[in-house]
Short mmCIF file of C-alpha atoms in Angstrom, two decimals:
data_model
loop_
_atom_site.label_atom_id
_atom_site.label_comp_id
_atom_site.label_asym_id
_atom_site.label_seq_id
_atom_site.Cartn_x
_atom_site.Cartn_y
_atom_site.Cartn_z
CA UNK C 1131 -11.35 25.35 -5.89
CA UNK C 1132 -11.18 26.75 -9.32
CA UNK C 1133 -11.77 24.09 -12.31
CA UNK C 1134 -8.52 21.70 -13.16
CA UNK C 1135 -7.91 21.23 -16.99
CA UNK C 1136 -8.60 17.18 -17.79
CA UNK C 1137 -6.23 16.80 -20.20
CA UNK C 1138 -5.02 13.52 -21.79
CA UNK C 1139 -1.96 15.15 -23.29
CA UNK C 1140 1.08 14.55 -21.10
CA UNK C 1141 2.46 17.71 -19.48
CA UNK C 1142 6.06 17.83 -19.88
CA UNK C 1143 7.15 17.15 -16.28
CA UNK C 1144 5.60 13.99 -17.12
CA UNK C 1145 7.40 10.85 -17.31
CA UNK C 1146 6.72 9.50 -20.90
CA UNK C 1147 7.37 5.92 -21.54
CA UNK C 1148 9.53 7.07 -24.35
CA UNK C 1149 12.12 8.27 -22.46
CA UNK C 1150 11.91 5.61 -20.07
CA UNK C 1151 15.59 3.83 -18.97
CA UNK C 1152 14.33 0.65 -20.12
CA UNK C 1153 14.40 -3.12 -17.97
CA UNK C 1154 17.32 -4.75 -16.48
CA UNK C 1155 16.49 -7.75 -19.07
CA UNK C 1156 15.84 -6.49 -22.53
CA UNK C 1157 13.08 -6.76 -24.34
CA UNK C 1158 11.49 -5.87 -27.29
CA UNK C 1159 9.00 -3.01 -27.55
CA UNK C 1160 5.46 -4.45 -27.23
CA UNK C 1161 3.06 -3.63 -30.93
CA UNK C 1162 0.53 -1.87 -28.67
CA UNK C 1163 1.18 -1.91 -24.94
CA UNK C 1164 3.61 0.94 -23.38
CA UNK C 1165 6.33 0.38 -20.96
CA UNK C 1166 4.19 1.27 -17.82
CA UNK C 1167 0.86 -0.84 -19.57
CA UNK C 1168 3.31 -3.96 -19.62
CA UNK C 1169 4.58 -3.08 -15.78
CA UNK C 1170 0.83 -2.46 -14.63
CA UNK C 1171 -0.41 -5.91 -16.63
CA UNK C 1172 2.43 -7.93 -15.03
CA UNK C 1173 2.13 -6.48 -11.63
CA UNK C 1174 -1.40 -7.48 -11.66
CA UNK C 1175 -0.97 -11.04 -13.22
CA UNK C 1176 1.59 -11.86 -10.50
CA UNK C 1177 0.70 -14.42 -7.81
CA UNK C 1178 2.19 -12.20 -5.19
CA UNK C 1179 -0.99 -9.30 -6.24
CA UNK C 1180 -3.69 -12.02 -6.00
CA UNK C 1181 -2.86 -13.03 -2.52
CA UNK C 1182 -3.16 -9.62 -1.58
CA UNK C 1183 -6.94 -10.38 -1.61
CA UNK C 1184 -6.25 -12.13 1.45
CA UNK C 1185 -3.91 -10.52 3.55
CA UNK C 1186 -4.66 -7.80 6.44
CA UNK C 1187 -4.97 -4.47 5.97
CA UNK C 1188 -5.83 -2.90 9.77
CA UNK C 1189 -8.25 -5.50 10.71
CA UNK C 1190 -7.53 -9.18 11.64
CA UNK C 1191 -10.26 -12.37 11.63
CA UNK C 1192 -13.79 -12.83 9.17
CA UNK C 1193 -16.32 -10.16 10.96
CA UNK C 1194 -17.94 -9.58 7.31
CA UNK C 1195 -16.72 -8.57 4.07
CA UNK C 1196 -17.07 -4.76 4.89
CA UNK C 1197 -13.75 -4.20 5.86
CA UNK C 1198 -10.50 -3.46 3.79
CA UNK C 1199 -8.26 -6.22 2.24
CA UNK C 1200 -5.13 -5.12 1.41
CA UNK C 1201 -6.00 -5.55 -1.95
CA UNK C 1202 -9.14 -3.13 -1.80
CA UNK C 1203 -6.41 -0.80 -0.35
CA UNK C 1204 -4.56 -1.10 -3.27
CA UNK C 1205 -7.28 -0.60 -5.71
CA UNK C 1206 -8.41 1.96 -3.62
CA UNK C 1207 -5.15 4.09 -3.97
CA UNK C 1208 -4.71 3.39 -7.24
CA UNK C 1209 -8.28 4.79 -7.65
CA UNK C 1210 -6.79 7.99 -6.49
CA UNK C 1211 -3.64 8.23 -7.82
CA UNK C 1212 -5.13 7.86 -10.97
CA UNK C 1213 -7.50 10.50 -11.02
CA UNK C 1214 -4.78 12.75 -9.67
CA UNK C 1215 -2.46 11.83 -12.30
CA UNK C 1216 -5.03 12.67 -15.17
CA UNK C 1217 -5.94 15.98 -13.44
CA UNK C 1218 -2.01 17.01 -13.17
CA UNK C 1219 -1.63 15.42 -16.83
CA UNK C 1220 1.04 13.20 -15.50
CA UNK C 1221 1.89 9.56 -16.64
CA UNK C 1222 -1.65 7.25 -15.37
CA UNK C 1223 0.00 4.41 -16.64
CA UNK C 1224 3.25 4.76 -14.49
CA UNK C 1225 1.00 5.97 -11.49
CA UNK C 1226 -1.37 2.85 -11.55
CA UNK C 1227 1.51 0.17 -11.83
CA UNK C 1228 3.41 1.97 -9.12
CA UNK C 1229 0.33 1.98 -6.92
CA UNK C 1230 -0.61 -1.25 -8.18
CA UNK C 1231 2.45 -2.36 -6.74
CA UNK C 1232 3.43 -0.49 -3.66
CA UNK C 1233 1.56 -2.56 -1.00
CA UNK C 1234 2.81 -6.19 -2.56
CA UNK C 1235 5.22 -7.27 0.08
CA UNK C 1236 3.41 -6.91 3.07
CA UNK C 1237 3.60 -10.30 4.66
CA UNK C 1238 0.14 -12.10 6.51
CA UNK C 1239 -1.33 -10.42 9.61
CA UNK C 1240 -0.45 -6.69 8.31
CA UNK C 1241 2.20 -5.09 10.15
CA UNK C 1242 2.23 -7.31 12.90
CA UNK C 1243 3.88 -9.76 10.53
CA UNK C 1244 6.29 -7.00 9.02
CA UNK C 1245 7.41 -6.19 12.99
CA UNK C 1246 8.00 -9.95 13.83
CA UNK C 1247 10.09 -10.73 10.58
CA UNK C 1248 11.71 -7.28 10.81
CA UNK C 1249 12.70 -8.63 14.50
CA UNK C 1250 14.22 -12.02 13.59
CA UNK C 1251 16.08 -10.39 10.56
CA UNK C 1252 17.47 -7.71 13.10
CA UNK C 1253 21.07 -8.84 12.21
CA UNK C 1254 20.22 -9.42 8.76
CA UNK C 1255 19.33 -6.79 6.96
CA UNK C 1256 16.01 -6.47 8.26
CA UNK C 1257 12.59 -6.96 6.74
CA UNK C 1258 10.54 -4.15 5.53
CA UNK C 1259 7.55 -4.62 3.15
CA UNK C 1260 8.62 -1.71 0.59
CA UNK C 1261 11.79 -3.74 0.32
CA UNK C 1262 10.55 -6.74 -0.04
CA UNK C 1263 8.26 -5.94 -2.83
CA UNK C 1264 11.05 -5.29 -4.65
CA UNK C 1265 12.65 -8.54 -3.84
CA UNK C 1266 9.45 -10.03 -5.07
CA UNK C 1267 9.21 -8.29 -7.97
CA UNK C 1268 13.53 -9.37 -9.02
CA UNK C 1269 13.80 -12.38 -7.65
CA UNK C 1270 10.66 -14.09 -6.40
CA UNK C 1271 7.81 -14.20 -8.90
CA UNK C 1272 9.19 -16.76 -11.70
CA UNK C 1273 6.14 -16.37 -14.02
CA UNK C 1274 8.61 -15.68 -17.27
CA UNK C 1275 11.61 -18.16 -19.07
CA UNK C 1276 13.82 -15.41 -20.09
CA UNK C 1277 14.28 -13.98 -16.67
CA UNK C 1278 13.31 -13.71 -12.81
CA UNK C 1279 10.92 -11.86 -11.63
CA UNK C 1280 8.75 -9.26 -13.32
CA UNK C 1281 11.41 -7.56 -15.19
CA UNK C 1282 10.15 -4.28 -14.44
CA UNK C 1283 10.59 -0.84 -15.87
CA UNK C 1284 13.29 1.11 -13.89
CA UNK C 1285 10.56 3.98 -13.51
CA UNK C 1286 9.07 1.96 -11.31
CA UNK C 1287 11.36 -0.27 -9.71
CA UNK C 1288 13.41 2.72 -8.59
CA UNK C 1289 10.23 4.65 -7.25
CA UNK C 1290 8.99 1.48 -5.30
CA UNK C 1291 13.20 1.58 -3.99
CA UNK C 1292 12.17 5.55 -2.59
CA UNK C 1293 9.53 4.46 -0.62
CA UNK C 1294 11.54 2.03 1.02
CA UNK C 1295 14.59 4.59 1.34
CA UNK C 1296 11.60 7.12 2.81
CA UNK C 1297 10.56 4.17 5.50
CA UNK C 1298 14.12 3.64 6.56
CA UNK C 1299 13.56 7.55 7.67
CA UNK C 1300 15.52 9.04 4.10
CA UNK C 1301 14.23 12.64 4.42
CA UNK C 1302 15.41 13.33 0.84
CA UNK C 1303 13.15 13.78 -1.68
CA UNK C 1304 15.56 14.69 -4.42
CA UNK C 1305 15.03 12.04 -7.33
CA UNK C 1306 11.25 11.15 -6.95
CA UNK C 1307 9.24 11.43 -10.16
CA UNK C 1308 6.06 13.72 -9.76
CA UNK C 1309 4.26 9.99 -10.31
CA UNK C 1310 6.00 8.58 -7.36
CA UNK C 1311 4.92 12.01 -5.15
CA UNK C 1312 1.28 11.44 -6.34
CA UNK C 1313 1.06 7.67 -5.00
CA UNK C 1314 2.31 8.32 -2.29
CA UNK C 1315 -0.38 11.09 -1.05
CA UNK C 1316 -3.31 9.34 -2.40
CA UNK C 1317 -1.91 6.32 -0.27
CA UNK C 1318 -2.38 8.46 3.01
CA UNK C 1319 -5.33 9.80 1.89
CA UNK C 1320 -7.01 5.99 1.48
CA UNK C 1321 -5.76 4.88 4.29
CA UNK C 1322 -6.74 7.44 6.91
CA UNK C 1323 -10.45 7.56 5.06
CA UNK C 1324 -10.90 4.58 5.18
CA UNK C 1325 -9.51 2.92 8.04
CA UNK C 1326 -11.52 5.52 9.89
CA UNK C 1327 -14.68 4.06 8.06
CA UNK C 1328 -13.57 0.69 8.94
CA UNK C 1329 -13.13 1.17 12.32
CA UNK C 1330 -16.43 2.81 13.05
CA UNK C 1331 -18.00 -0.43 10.82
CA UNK C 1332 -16.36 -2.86 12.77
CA UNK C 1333 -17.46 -1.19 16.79
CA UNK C 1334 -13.57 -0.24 17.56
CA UNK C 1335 -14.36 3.63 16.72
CA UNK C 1336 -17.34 5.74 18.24
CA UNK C 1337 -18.34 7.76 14.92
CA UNK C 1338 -18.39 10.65 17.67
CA UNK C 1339 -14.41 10.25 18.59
CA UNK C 1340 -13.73 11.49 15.16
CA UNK C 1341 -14.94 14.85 15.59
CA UNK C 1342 -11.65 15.65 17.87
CA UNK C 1343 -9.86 15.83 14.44
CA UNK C 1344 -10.46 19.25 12.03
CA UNK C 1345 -10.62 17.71 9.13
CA UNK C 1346 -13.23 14.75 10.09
CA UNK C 1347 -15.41 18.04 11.27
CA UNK C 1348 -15.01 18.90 7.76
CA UNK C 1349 -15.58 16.61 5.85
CA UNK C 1350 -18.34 15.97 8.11
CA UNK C 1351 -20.00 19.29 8.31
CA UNK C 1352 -19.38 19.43 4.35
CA UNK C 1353 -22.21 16.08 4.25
CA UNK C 1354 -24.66 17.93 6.51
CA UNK C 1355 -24.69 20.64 4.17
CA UNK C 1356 -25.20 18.15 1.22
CA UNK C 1357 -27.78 15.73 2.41
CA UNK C 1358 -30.75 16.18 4.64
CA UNK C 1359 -31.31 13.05 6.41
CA UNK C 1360 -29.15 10.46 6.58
CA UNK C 1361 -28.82 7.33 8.88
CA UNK C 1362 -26.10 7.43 11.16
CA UNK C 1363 -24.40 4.74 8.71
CA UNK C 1364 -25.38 6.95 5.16
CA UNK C 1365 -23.71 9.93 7.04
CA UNK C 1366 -20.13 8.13 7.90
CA UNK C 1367 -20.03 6.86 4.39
CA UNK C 1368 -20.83 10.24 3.23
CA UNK C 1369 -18.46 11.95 5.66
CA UNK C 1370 -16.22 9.46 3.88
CA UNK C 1371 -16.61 10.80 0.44
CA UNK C 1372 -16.50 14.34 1.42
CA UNK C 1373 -12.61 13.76 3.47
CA UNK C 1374 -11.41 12.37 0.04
CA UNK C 1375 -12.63 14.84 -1.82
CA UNK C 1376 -11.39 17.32 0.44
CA UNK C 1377 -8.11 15.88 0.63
CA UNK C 1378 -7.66 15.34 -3.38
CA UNK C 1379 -8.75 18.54 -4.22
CA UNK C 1380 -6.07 19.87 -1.89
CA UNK C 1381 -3.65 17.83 -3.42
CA UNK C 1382 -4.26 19.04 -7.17
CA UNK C 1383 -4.70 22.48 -6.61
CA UNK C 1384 -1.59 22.50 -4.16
CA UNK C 1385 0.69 20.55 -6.65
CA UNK C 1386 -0.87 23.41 -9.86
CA UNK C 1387 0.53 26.38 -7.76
CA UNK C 1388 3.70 24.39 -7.03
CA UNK C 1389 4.15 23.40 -10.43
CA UNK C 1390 3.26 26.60 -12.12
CA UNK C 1391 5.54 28.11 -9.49
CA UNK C 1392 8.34 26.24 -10.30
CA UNK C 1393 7.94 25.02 -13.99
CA UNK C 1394 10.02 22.58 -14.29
CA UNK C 1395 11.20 21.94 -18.36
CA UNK C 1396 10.70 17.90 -18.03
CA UNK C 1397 10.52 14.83 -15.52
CA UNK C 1398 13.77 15.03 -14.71
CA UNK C 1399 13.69 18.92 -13.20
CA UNK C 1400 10.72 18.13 -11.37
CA UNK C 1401 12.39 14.80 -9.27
CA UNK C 1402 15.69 16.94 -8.53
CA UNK C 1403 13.42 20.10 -7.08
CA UNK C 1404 14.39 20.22 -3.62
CA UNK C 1405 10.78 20.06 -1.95
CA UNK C 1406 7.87 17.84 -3.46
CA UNK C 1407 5.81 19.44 -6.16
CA UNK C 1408 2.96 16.93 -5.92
CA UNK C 1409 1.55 17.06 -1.96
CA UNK C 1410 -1.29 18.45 0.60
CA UNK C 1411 -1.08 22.45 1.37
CA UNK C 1412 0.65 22.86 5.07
CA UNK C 1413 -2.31 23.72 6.63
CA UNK C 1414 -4.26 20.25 5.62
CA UNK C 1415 -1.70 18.22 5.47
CA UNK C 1416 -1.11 18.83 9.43
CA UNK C 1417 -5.34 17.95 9.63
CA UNK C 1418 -4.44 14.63 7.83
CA UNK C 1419 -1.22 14.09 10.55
CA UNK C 1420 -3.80 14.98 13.13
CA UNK C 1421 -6.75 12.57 11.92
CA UNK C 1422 -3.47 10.06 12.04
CA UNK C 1423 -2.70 10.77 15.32
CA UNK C 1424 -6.09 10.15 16.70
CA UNK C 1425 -6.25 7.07 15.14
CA UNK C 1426 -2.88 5.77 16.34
CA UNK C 1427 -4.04 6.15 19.68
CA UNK C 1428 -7.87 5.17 19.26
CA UNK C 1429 -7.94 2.56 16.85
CA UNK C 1430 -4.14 1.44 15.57
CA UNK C 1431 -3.38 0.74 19.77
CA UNK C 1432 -6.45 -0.13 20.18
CA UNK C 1433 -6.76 -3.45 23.23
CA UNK C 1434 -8.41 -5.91 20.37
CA UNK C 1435 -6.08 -5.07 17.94
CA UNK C 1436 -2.95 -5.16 19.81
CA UNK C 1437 -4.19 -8.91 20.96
CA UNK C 1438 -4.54 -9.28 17.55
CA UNK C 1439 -1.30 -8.62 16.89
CA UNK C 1440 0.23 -10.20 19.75
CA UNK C 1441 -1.37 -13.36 18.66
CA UNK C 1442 -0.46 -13.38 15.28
CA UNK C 1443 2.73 -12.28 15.61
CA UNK C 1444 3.35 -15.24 18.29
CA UNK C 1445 2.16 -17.89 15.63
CA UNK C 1446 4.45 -15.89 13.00
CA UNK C 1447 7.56 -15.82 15.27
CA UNK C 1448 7.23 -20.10 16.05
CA UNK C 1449 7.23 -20.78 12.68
CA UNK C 1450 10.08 -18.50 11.22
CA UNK C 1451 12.07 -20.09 14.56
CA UNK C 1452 10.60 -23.73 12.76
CA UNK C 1453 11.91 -23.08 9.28
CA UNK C 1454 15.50 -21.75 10.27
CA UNK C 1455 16.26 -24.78 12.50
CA UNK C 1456 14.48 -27.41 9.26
CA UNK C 1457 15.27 -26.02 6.09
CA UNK C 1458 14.53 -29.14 4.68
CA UNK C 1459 11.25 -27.94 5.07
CA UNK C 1460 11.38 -25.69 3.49
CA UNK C 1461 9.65 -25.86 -0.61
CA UNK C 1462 12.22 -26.47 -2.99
CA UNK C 1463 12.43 -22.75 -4.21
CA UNK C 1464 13.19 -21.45 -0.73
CA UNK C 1465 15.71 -24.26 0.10
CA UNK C 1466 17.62 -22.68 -2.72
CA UNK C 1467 17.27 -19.29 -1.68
CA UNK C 1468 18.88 -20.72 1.88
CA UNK C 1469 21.93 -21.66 0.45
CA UNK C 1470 22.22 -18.45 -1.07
CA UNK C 1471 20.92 -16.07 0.88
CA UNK C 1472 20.68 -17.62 4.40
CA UNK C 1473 18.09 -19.91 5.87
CA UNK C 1474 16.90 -16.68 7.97
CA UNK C 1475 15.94 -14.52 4.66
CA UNK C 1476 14.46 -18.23 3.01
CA UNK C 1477 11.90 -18.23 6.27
CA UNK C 1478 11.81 -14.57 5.83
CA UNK C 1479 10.44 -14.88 1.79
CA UNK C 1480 8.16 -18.02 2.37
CA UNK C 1481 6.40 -16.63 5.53
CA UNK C 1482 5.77 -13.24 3.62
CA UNK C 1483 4.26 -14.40 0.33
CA UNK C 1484 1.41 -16.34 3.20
CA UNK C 1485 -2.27 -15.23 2.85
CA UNK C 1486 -3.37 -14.56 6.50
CA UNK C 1487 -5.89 -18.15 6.07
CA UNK C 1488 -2.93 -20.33 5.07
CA UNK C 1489 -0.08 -18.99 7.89
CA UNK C 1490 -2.71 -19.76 10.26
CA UNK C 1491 -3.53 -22.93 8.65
CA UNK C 1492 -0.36 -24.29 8.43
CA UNK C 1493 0.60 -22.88 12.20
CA UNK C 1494 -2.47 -25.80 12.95
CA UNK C 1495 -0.84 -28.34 10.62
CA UNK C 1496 2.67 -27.66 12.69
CA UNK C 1497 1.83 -27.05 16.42
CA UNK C 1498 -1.72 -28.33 16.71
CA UNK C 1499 -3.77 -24.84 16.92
CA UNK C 1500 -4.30 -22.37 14.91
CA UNK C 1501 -6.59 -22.76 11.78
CA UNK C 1502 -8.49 -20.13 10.01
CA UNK C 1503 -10.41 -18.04 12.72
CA UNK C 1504 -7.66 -18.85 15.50
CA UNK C 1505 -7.29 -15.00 15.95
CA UNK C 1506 -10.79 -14.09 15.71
CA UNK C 1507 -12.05 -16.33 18.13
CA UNK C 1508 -9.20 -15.62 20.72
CA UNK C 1509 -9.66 -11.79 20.32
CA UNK C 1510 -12.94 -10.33 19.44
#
């Protein structure tokens, strides 16, 4: 791949805070800080980010600290997005907030909590994390006077809204900003890296199962021809390295052609184009859904996890069934958001904004079992 220009000068499909659409609440321009700065420094002062530290990513229960929080995810994509962003000379700021923020409402236990709440909201509205972060982010977080919520820029409320739209199977990509494309593929590319790594790490993954995929041959055969000798831990790790970079190069040389292709004049032009501008080449992007695929059906289904997730979700479901029937239980804040909004969606918000130790923790306190390594010791 031909050297990419590292400017610092935004490009003019770039979204510039200048010409940003402002909050919902306004505010005063900030003496040093730019809109996105402000959204980035909120998102990650929010009480809703720090318990992403201990949530689920893939893997339930304490087997060592090798293994992906969702927070580590998050840093990890915005890791990514960011060096995207500066290669394409896009907005970094708006990337990292909206990366920063697209994995914060992702309730306890990983997606074995979103299922169960998504199941007991069934005729009411739903719950989906992408959604919910949103909510979080309006309504939830009350760390300002003047307002609730985080008062966020529009930039990147209404990008976090797309992903949610995309989720609910919206195969439109009209309106996305370039930024919005970007987090998105570095969010595929971190999580199919390293949940791969993960899995290996944690004995649910023979290293040698990967080689069914093209692109793990690779990225591996890509080490081999770097290093010399390497332990059969070194080499995943490098193997690793070598799918990122494979995969991110990809991505910024596929989204130059595209974008010199279709120049668009400013940020706007480039969300209305009719295809994304910002994404993997055909031929490795259907590598990446293949590496996916293989790990649906060798690691995502595999036996521990789904007892993982049968357990968790089981412990999730009694106490959402709990709540409705005692919203007096309920804390104060989310007694009030039952008499708005429905003692279902009040169960729905408390569960969510758990950290896996305290759901399980306070399923003990309720039923009698439960505690901290409940699902670990039942499962592994």
């Amino acid at each position: 791949m031909a050297s990419l220009p590292l400017h610092h000068a935004l490009a003019p499909y770039a979204m510039h805070g200048a010409d940003s659409a402002g909050r919902v609440h306004l505010e005063p321009a900030h003496a040093y800080r730019n809109p996105y700065q402000r959204d980035r420094d909120r998102i990650v002062h929010s009480s809703a980010f720090r318990r992403l530290a201990h949530k689920t990513q893939v893997f339930m229960g304490d087997r060592g600290d090798y293994h992906r929080t969702r927070l580590t995810h998050t840093l990890e994509v915005a890791s990514i997005a960011r060096t995207a962003a500066r290669a394409l000379r896009l907005n970094e700021d708006l990337v990292e907030a909206l990366a920063l923020l697209h994995d914060i409402g992702h309730p306890p236990f990983g997606h074995a909590g979103e299922d169960v709440l998504d199941e007991r909201l069934a005729g009411a509205g739903g719950f989906n994390h992408n959604r919910q972060a949103l909510r979080i982010v309006e309504q939830l977080e009350t760390r300002y006077p003047d307002f609730p919520g985080l008062n966020l820029s529009r930039e990147v409320l209404e990008g976090q809204a797309t992903r949610g739209r995309r989720a609910a199977g919206d195969a439109a990509w009209g309106g996305r900003l370039l930024e919005v494309q970007v987090v998105d593929a570095a969010d595929s590319i971190a999580y199919d890296a390293h949940d791969a790594d993960d899995a290996v790490e944690l004995g649910l993954l023979e290293a040698g199962a990967l080689q069914e995929a093209a692109l793990w041959r690779t990225a591996a055969d890509r080490a081999r021809r770097r290093y010399a000798a390497l332990d059969d831990d070194q080499f995943r790790r490098a193997a690793v390295h070598e799918l990122i970079d494979l995969l991110g190069s990809d991505l910024l040389q596929t989204s130059t052609e595209r974008l010199a292709e279709a120049q668009p004049r400013d940020a706007a032009a480039a969300r209305e184009a009719q295809t994304p501008l910002a994404g993997l080449s055909p031929g490795l992007a259907e590598q990446q859904h293949e590496l996916g695929r293989l790990l649906m059906q060798r690691v995502y289904r595999h036996p521990t996890l789904l007892t993982q997730r049968a357990a968790a979700g089981e412990m999730l479901g009694r106490m959402f069934d709990a709540l409705v029937e005692r919203v007096d239980e309920l804390p104060a804040k989310f007694a009030a958001i039952a008499a708005r909004d429905g003692a279902p969606r009040a169960a729905a918000d408390y569960l969510a904004g758990m950290t896996d130790r305290f759901a399980a923790e306070e399923h003990q306190r309720r039923f009698g079992r439960g505690g901290a390594n409940w699902i670990q010791r039942a499962t592994w």
